[in-house]
Tab-separated table of C-alpha atoms and ligand atoms in Angstrom:
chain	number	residue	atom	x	y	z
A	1	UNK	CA	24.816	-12.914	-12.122
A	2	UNK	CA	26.907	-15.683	-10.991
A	3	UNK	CA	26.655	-14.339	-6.805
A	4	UNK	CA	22.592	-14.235	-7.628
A	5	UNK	CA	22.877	-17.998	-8.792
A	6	UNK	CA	24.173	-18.836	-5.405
A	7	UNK	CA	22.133	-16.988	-3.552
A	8	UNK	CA	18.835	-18.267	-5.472
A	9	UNK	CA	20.633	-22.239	-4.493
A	10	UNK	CA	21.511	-20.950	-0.874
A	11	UNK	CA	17.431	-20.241	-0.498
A	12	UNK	CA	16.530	-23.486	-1.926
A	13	UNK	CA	19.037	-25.505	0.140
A	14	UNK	CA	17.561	-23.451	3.254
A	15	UNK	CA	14.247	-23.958	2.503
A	16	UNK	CA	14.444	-27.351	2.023
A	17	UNK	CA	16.390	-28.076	5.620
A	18	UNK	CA	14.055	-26.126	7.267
A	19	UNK	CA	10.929	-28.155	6.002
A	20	UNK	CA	11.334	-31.348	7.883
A	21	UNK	CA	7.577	-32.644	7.464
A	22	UNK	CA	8.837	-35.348	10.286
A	23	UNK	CA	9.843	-32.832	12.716
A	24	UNK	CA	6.488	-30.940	11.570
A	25	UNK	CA	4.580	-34.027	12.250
A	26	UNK	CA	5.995	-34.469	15.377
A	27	UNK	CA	4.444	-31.181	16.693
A	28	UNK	CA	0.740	-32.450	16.367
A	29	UNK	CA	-0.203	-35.036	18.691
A	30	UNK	CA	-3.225	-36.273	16.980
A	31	UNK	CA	-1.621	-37.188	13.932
A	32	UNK	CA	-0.248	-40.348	15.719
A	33	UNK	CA	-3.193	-41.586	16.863
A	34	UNK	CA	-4.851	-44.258	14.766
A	35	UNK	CA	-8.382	-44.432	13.185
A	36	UNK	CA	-10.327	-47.926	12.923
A	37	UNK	CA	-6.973	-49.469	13.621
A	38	UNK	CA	-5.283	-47.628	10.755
A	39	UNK	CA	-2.893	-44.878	10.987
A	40	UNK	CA	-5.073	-41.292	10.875
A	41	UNK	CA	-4.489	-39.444	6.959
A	42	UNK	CA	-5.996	-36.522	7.961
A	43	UNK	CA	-6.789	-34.859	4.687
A	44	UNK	CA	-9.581	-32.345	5.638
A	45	UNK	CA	-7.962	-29.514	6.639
A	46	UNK	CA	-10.024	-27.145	4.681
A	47	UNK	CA	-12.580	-28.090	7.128
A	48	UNK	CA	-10.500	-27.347	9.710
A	49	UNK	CA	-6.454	-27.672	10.613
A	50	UNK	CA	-4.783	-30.071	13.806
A	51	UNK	CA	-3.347	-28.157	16.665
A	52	UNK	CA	0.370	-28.493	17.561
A	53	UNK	CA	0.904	-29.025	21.137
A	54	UNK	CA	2.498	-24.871	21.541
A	55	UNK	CA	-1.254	-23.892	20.930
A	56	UNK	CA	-3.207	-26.495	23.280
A	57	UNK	CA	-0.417	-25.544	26.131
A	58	UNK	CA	-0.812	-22.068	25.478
A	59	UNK	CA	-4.724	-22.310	26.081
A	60	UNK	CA	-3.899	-24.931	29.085
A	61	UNK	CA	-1.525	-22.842	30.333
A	62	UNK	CA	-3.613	-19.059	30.511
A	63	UNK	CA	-6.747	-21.441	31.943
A	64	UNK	CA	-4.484	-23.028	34.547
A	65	UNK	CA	-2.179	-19.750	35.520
A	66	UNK	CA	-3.482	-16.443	34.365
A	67	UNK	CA	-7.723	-17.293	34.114
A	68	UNK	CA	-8.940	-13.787	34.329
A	69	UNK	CA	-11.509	-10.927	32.293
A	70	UNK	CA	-9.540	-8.152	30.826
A	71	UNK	CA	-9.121	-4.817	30.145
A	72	UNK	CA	-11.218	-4.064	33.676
A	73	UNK	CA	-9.448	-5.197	36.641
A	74	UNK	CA	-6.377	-3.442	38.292
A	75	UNK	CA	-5.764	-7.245	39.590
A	76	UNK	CA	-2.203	-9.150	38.298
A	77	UNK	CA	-4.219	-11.678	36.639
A	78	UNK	CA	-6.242	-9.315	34.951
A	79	UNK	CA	-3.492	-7.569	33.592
A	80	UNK	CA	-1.366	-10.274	32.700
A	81	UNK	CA	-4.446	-11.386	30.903
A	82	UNK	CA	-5.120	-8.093	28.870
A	83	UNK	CA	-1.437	-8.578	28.564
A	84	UNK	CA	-1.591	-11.426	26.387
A	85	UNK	CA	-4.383	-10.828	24.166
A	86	UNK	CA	-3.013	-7.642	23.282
A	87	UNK	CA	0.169	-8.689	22.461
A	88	UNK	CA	-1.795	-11.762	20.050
A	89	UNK	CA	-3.297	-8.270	18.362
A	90	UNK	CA	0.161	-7.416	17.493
A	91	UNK	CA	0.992	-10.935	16.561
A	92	UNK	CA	-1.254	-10.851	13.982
A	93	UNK	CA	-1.252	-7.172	12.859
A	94	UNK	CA	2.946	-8.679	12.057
A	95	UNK	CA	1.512	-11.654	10.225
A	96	UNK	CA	-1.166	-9.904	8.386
A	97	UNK	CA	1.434	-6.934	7.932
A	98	UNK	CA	-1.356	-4.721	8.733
A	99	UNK	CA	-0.531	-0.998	9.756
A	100	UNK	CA	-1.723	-0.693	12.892
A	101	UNK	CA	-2.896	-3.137	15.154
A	102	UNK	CA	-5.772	-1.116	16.353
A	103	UNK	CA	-7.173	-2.523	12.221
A	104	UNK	CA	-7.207	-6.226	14.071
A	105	UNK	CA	-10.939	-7.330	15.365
A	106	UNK	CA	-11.450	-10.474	16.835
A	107	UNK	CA	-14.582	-12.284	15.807
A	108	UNK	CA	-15.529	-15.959	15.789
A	109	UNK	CA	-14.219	-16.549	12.350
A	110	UNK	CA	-14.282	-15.525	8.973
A	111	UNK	CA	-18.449	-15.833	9.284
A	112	UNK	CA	-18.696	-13.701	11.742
A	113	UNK	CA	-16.377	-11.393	9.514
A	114	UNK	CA	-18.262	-10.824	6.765
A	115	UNK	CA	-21.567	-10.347	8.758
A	116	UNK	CA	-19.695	-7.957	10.566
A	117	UNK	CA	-18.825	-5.820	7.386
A	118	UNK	CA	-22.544	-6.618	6.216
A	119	UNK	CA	-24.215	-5.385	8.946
A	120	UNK	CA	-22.295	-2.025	9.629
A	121	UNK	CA	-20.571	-1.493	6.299
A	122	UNK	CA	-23.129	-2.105	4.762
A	123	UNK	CA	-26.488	-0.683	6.274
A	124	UNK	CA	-24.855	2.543	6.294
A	125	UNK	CA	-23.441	2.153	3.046
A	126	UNK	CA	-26.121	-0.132	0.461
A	127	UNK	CA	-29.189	1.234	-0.668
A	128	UNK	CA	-31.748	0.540	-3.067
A	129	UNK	CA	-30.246	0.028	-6.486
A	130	UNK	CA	-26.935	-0.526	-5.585
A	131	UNK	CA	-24.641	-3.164	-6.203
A	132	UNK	CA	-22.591	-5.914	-4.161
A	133	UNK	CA	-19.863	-7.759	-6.071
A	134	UNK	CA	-19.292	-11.097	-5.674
A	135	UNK	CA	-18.242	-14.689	-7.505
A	136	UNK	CA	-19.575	-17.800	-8.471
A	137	UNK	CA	-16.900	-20.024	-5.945
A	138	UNK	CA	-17.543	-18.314	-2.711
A	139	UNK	CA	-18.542	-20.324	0.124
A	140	UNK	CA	-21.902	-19.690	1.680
A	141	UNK	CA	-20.871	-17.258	4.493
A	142	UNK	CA	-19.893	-15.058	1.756
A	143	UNK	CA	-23.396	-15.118	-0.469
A	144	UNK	CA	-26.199	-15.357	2.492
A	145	UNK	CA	-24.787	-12.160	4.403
A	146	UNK	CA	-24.883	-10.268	1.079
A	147	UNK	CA	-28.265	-11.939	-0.079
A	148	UNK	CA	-29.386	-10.885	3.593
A	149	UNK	CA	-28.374	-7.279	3.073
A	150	UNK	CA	-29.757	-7.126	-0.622
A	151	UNK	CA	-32.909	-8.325	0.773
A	152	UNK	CA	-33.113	-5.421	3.947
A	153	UNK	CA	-31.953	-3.056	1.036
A	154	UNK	CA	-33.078	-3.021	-2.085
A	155	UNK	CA	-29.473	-3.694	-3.227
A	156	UNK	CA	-28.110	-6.166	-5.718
A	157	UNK	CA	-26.074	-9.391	-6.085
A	158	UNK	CA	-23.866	-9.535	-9.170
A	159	UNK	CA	-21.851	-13.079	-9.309
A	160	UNK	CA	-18.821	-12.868	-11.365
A	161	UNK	CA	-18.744	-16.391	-13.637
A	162	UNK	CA	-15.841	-19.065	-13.607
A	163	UNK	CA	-14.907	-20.708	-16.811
A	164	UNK	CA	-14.990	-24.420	-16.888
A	165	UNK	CA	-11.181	-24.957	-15.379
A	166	UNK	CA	-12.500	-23.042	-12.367
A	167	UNK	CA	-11.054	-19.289	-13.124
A	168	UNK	CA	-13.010	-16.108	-12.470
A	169	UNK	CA	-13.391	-14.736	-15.662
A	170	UNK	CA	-12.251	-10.942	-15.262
A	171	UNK	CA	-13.202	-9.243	-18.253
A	172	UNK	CA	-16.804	-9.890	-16.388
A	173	UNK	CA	-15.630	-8.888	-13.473
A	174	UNK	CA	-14.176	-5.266	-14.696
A	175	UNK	CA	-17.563	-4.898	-16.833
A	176	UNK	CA	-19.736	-5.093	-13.490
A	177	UNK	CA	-17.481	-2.659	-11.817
A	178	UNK	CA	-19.347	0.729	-11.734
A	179	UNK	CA	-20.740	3.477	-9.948
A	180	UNK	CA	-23.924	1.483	-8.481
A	181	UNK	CA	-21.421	-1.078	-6.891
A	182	UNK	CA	-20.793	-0.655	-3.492
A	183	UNK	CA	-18.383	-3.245	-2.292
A	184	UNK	CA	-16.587	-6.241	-3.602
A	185	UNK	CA	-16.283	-9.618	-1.366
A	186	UNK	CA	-14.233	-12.113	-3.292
A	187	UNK	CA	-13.019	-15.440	-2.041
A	188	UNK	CA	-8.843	-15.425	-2.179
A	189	UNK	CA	-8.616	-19.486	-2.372
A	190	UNK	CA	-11.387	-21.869	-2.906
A	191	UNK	CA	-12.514	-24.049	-0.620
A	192	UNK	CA	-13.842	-26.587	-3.293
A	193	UNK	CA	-11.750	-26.422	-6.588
A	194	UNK	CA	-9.051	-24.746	-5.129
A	195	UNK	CA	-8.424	-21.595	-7.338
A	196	UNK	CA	-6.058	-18.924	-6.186
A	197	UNK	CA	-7.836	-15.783	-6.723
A	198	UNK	CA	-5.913	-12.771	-8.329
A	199	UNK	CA	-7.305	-10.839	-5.850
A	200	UNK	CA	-4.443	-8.099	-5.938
A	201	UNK	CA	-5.321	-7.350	-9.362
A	202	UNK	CA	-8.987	-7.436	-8.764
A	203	UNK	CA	-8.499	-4.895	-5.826
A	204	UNK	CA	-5.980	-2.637	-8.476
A	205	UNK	CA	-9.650	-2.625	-10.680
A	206	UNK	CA	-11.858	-1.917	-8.247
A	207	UNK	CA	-9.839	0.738	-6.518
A	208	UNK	CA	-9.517	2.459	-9.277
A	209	UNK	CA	-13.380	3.355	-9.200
A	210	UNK	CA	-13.016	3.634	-5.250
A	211	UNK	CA	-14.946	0.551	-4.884
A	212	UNK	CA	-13.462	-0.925	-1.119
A	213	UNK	CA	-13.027	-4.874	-1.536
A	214	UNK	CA	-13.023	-7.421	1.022
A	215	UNK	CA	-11.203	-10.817	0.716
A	216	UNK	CA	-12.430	-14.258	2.543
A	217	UNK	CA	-8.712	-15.365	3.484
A	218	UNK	CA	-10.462	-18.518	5.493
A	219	UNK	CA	-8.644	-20.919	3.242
A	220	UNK	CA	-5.399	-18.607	1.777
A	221	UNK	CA	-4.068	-17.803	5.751
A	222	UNK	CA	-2.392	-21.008	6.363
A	223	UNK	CA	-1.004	-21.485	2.942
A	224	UNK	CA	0.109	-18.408	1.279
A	225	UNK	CA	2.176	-14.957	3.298
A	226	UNK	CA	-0.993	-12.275	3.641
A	227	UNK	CA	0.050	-8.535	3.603
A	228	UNK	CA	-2.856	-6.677	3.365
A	229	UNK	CA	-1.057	-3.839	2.729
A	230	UNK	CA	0.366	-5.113	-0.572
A	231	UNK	CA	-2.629	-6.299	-1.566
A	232	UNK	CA	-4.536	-3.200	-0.326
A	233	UNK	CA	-7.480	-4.470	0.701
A	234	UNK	CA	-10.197	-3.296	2.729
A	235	UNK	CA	-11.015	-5.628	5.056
A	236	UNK	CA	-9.149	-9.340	5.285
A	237	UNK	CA	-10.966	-12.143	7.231
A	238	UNK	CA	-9.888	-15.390	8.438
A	239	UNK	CA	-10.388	-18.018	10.943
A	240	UNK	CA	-8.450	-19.204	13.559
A	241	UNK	CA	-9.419	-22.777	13.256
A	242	UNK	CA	-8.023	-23.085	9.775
A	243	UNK	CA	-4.317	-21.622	10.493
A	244	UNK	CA	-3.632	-24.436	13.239
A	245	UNK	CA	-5.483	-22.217	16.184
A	246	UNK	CA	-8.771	-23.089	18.116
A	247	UNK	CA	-12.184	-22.628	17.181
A	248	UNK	CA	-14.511	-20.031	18.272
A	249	UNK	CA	-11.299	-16.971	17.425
A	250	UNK	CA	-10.857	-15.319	13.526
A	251	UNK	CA	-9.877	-12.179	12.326
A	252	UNK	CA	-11.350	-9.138	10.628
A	253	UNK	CA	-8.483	-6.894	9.969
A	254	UNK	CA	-10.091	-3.492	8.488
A	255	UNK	CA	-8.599	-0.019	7.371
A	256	UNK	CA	-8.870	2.122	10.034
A	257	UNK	CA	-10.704	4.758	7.594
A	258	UNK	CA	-13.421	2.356	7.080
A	259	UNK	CA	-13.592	0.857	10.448
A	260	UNK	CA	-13.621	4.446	12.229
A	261	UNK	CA	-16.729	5.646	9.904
A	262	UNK	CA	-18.767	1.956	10.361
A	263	UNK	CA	-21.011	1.443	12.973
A	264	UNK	CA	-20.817	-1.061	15.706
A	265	UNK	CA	-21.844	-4.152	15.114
A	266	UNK	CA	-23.414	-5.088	18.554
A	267	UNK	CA	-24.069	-3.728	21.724
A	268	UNK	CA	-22.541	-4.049	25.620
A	269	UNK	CA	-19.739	-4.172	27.493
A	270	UNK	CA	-16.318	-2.956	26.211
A	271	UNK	CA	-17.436	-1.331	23.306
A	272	UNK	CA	-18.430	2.203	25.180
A	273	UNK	CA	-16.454	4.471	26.735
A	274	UNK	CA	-19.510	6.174	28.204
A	275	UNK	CA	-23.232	5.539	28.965
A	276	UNK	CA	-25.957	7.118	30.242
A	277	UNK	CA	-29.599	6.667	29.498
A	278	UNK	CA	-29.434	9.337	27.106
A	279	UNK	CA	-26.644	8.474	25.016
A	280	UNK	CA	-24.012	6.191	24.968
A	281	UNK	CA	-20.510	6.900	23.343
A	282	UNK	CA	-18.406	4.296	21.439
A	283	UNK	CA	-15.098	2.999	22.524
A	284	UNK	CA	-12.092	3.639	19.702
A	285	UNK	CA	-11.234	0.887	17.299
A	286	UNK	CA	-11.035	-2.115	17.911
A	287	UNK	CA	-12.684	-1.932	21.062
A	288	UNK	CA	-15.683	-0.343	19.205
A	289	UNK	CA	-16.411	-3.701	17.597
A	290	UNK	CA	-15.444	-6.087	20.320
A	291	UNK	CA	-18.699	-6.284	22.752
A	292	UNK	CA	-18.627	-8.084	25.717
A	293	UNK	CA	-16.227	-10.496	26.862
A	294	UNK	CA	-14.302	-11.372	23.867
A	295	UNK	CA	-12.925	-15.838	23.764
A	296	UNK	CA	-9.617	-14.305	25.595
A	297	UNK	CA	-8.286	-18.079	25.555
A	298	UNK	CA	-8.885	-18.287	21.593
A	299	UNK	CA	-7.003	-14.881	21.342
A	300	UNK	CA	-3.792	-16.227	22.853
A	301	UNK	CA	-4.420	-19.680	21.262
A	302	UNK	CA	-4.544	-17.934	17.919
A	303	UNK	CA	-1.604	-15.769	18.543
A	304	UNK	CA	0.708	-19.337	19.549
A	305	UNK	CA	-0.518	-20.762	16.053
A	306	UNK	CA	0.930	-17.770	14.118
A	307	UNK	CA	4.276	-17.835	16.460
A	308	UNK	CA	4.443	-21.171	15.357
A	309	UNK	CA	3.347	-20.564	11.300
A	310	UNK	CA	6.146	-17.915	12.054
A	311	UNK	CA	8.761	-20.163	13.030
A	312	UNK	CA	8.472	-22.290	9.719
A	313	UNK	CA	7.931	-19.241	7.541
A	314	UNK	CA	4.826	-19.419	5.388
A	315	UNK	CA	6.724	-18.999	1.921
A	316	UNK	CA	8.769	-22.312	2.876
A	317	UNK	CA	5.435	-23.594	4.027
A	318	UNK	CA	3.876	-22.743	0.735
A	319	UNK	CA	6.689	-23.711	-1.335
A	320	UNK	CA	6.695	-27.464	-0.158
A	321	UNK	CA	2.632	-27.502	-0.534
A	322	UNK	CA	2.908	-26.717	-3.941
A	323	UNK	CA	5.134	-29.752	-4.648
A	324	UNK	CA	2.432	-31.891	-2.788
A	325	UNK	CA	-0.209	-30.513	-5.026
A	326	UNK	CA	1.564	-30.928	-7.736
A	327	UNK	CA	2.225	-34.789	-6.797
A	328	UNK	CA	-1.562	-35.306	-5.565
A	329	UNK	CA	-2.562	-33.714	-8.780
A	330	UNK	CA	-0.216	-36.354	-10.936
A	331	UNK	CA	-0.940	-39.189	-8.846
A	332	UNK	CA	-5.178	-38.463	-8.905
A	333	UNK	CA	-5.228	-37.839	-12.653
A	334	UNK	CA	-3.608	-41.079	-13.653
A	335	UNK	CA	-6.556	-42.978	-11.597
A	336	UNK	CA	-9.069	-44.177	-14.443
A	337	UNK	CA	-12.730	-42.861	-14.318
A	338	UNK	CA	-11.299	-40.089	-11.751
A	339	UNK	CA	-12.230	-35.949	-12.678
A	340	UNK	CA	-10.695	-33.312	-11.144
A	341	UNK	CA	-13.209	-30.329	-10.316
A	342	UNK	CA	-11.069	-27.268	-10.658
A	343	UNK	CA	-7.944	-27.361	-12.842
A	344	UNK	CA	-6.574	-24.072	-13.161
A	345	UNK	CA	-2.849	-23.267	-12.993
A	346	UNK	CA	-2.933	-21.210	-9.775
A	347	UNK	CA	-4.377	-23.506	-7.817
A	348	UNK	CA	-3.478	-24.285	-3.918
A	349	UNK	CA	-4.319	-27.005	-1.205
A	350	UNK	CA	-7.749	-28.312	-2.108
A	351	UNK	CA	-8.179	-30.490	-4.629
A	352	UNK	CA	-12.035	-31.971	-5.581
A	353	UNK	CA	-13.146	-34.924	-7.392
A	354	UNK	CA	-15.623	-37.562	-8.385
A	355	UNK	CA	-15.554	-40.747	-9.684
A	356	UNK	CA	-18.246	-41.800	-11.857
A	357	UNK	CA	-21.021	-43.572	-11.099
A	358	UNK	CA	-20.019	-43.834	-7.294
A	359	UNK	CA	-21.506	-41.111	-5.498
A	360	UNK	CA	-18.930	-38.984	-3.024
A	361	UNK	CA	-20.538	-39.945	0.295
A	362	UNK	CA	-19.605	-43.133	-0.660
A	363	UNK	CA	-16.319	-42.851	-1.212
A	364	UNK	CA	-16.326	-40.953	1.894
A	365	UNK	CA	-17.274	-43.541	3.940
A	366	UNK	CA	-14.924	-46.560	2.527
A	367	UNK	CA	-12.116	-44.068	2.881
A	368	UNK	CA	-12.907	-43.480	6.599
A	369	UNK	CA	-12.798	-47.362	7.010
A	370	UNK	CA	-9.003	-46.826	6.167
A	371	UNK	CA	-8.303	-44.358	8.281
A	372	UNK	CA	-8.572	-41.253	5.640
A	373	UNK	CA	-10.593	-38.584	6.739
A	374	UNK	CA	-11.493	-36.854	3.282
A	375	UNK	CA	-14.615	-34.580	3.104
A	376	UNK	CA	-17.205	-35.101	0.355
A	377	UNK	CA	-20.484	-33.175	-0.097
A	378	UNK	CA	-21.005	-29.595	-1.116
A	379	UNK	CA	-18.458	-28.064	1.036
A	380	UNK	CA	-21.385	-24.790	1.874
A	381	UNK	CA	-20.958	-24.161	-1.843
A	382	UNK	CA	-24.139	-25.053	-3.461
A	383	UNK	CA	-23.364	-23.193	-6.231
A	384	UNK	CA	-20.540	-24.309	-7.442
A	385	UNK	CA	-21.513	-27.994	-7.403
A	386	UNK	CA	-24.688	-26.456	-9.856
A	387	UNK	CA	-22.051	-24.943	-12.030
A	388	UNK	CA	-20.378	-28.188	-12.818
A	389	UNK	CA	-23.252	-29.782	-12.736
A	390	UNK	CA	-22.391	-32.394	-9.874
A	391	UNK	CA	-24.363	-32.966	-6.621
A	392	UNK	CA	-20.968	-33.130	-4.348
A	393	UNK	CA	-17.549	-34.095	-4.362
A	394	UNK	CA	-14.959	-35.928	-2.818
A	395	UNK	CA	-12.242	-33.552	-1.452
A	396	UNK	CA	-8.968	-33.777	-0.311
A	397	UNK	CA	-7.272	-31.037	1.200
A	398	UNK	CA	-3.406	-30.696	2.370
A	399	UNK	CA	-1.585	-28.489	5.272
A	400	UNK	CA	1.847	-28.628	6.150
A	401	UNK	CA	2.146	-31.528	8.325
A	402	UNK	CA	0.890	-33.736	4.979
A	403	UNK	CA	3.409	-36.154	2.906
A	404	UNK	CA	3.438	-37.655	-0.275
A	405	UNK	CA	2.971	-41.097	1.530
A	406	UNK	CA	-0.893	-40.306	2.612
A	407	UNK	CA	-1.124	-39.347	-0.812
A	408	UNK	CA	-0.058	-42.571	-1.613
A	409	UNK	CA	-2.425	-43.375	0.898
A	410	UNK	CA	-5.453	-41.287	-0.133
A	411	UNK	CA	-4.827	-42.895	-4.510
A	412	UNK	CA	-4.975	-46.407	-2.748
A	413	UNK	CA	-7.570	-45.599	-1.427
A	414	UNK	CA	-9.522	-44.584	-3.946
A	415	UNK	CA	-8.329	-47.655	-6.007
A	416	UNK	CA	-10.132	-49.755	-3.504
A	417	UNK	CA	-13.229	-47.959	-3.275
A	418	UNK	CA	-13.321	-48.546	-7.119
A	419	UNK	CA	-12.770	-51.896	-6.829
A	420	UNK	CA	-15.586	-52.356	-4.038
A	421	UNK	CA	-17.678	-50.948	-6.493
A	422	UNK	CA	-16.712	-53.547	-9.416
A	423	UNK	CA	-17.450	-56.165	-7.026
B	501	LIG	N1	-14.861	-18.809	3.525
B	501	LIG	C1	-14.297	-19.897	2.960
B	501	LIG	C2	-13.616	-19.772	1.643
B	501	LIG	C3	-14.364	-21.111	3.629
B	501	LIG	O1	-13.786	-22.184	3.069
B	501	LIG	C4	-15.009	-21.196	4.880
B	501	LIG	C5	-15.154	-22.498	5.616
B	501	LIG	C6	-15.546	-20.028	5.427
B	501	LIG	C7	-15.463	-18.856	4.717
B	501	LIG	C8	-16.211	-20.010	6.751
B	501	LIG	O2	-15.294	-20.216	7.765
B	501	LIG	P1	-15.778	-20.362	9.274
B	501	LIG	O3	-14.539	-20.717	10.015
B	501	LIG	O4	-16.327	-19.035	9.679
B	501	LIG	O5	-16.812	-21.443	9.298
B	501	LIG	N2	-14.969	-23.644	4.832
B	501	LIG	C9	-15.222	-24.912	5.220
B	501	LIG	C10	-15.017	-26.014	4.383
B	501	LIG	O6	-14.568	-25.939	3.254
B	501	LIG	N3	-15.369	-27.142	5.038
B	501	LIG	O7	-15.791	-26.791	6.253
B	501	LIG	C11	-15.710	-25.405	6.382
């Protein structure tokens, strides 16, 4: 009892002198650079995350000393090349905890994902009458590719609801849950109000009718520790972009039972092992769904900005986001005339609001004037802005390299765009 107490104050003392947010800081050059004169608060990151200088070497450095196409010359640069982006597919089959790494795809992003799954998955899978899970907070990329497919099928949409605080109500969820439906896509974190998803339990349900599920990680990757085998589910997306890599590079990590029976998704190069005009014959996973010359200097860019997530340890990371939630969160809700979209306890990163009577762009665009870069509009949820009945909202969204002073910053802020408004 007493050698557990220790231990549980030996973690926290750990933790807490590894998360210097100043050494952290220090890392990403454009976080020094000022905006209209005023130091940057960047505070979109939801949108997309900075880069820390290991990442834009590591793409400097395979463009200036290793430029070459892989896995087809016999060249050194070639194989140095296929080198490196192989070993990023083991970088992040470790950081997804994924079996095998051959159940890594590289895609653009978590779009290209989901269309991925929609297009093989599920035009050999959907067909008339049949049913596609999803919820009432996912972003666009994960309705339109399912609308798409419903449309080309005959199949159906059925949109779990949220409850007012911004849950998924899951006594819904488990009713729609039957033999018609074919797949569920669920969001794991919010991009607007936020919400941690309980997507492990969701996947328990649905697995235990053998529905597969599929969860949009584009905003849990760079906040929470994935393992997809804990969580069990059958295919994981994310996006480089938004876990501190480069655009362009994301992630569709699959079971290799699913992603052996599915399709490819397109055509060319790479993805054969043999062609003639009669018939071609498919590479092996991955290289079955990686046509043509895959973005080889995303791959390694990617695989730098987990070595570096890595290095920091994303339950420290997540640990000290929490406490800057938690401070946001006190510090917004104290501001008069101020709502919080999304309120539920799990909640992670993202936090939405409006003000009333001052519509979001505007306090967008007073905030830039102070150097905050905030995002306000429907964040590619259209949806949920009709379910709480508001046209947009302001958002603020945190990543590591945040501090409680640009939240200081970003409450100011806000202070002042209510008081150009009184004026
Ligand atoms: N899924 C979620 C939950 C997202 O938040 C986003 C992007 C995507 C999928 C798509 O990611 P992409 O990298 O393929 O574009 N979300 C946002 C946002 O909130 N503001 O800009 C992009």
């Amino acid at each position: 009892m007493v050698s557990s107490r220790i231990l549980e104050l030996k973690t926290q003392a750990n933790s807490e002198s590894c998360f210097d947010v100043e050494k952290i800081r220090a890392d990403f050059p454009i976080l020094h650079r000022l905006v209209h004169g005023k130091p940057l608060v960047y505070l979109d990151n939801a949108a997309t995350t900075q880069k820390p200088q290991s990442v834009i070497n590591a793409i400097t450095d395979y463009y200036t000393g290793e430029n070459a196409n892989i896995h087809r010359g016999v060249h050194y640069l070639s194989e140095q090349a296929t080198r490196d982006y192989e070993s990023a597919r083991e970088t992040v089959r470790q950081f997804l905890n994924a079996r095998e790494s051959r159940e890594i795809i590289f895609v653009r992003g978590a779009t290209e994902g989901i269309n991925l799954v929609a297009h093989t998955f599920g035009r050999q899978r959907v067909r008339a009458g049949d049913e596609i899970v999803i919820s009432a907070i996912e972003h666009h990329s994960n309705i339109v590719p399912w609308q798409m497919l419903c449309e080309q099928t005959g199949a159906q949409l059925k949109i779990v609801p949220v409850d007012d605080q911004g849950k998924l109500r899951i006594e819904v969820y488990e009713r729609f849950l039957g033999p018609r439906t074919k797949l569920v896509s669920i969001v794991h974190i919010s991009n607007v109000l936020g919400t941690i998803v309980p997507v492990r339990r969701m996947i328990e349900m649905a697995h235990h009718r053998r529905i597969p599920v599929l969860v949009d990680g584009a905003q849990s990757a760079a906040h929470l520790p994935i393992d997809v085998q804990a969580l069990d589910c059958d295919f994981f997306v994310l996006s480089g972009h938004k876990i501190f890599g480069p655009t362009g590079i994301g992630v569709l990590y699959g079971k290799a039972e699913w992603l052996e029976e599915m399709p490819p998704y397109q055509g060319g190069g790479d993805m054969i092992s043999s062609v003639t005009f009669e018939k071609t014959l498919y590479n092996v996973i991955p290289y079955k769904f990686e046509a043509g010359t895959p973005h080889i200097a995303g791959v390694i860019g990617l695989g730098a900005a987990i070595e570096y997530l890595n290095e920091i340890g994303l339950n420290v990371v997540s640990q000290y986001e929490s406490e800057l939630m938690a401070y946001a969160t006190r510090k917004l809700e104290s501001i008069p005339r101020l709502t919080i979209i999304g309120n539920t306890e799990e909640k992670a990163s993202v936090i939405s609001f409006v003000l009333a009577d001052i519509h979001p762009h505007d306090i967008g665009t007073i905030m830039d004037r102070e150097g905050i870069a905030i995002r306000t509009g429907h964040h590619c949820a259209q949806p949920v802005m009709n379910r709480y009945g508001v046209p947009a909202t302001a958002r603020a969204s945190f990543a590591l390299y945040n501090t409680k002073a640009e939240v200081d910053a970003l409450a100011a802020g806000i202070i002042k765009v209510q008081e150009v408004f009184k004026g």
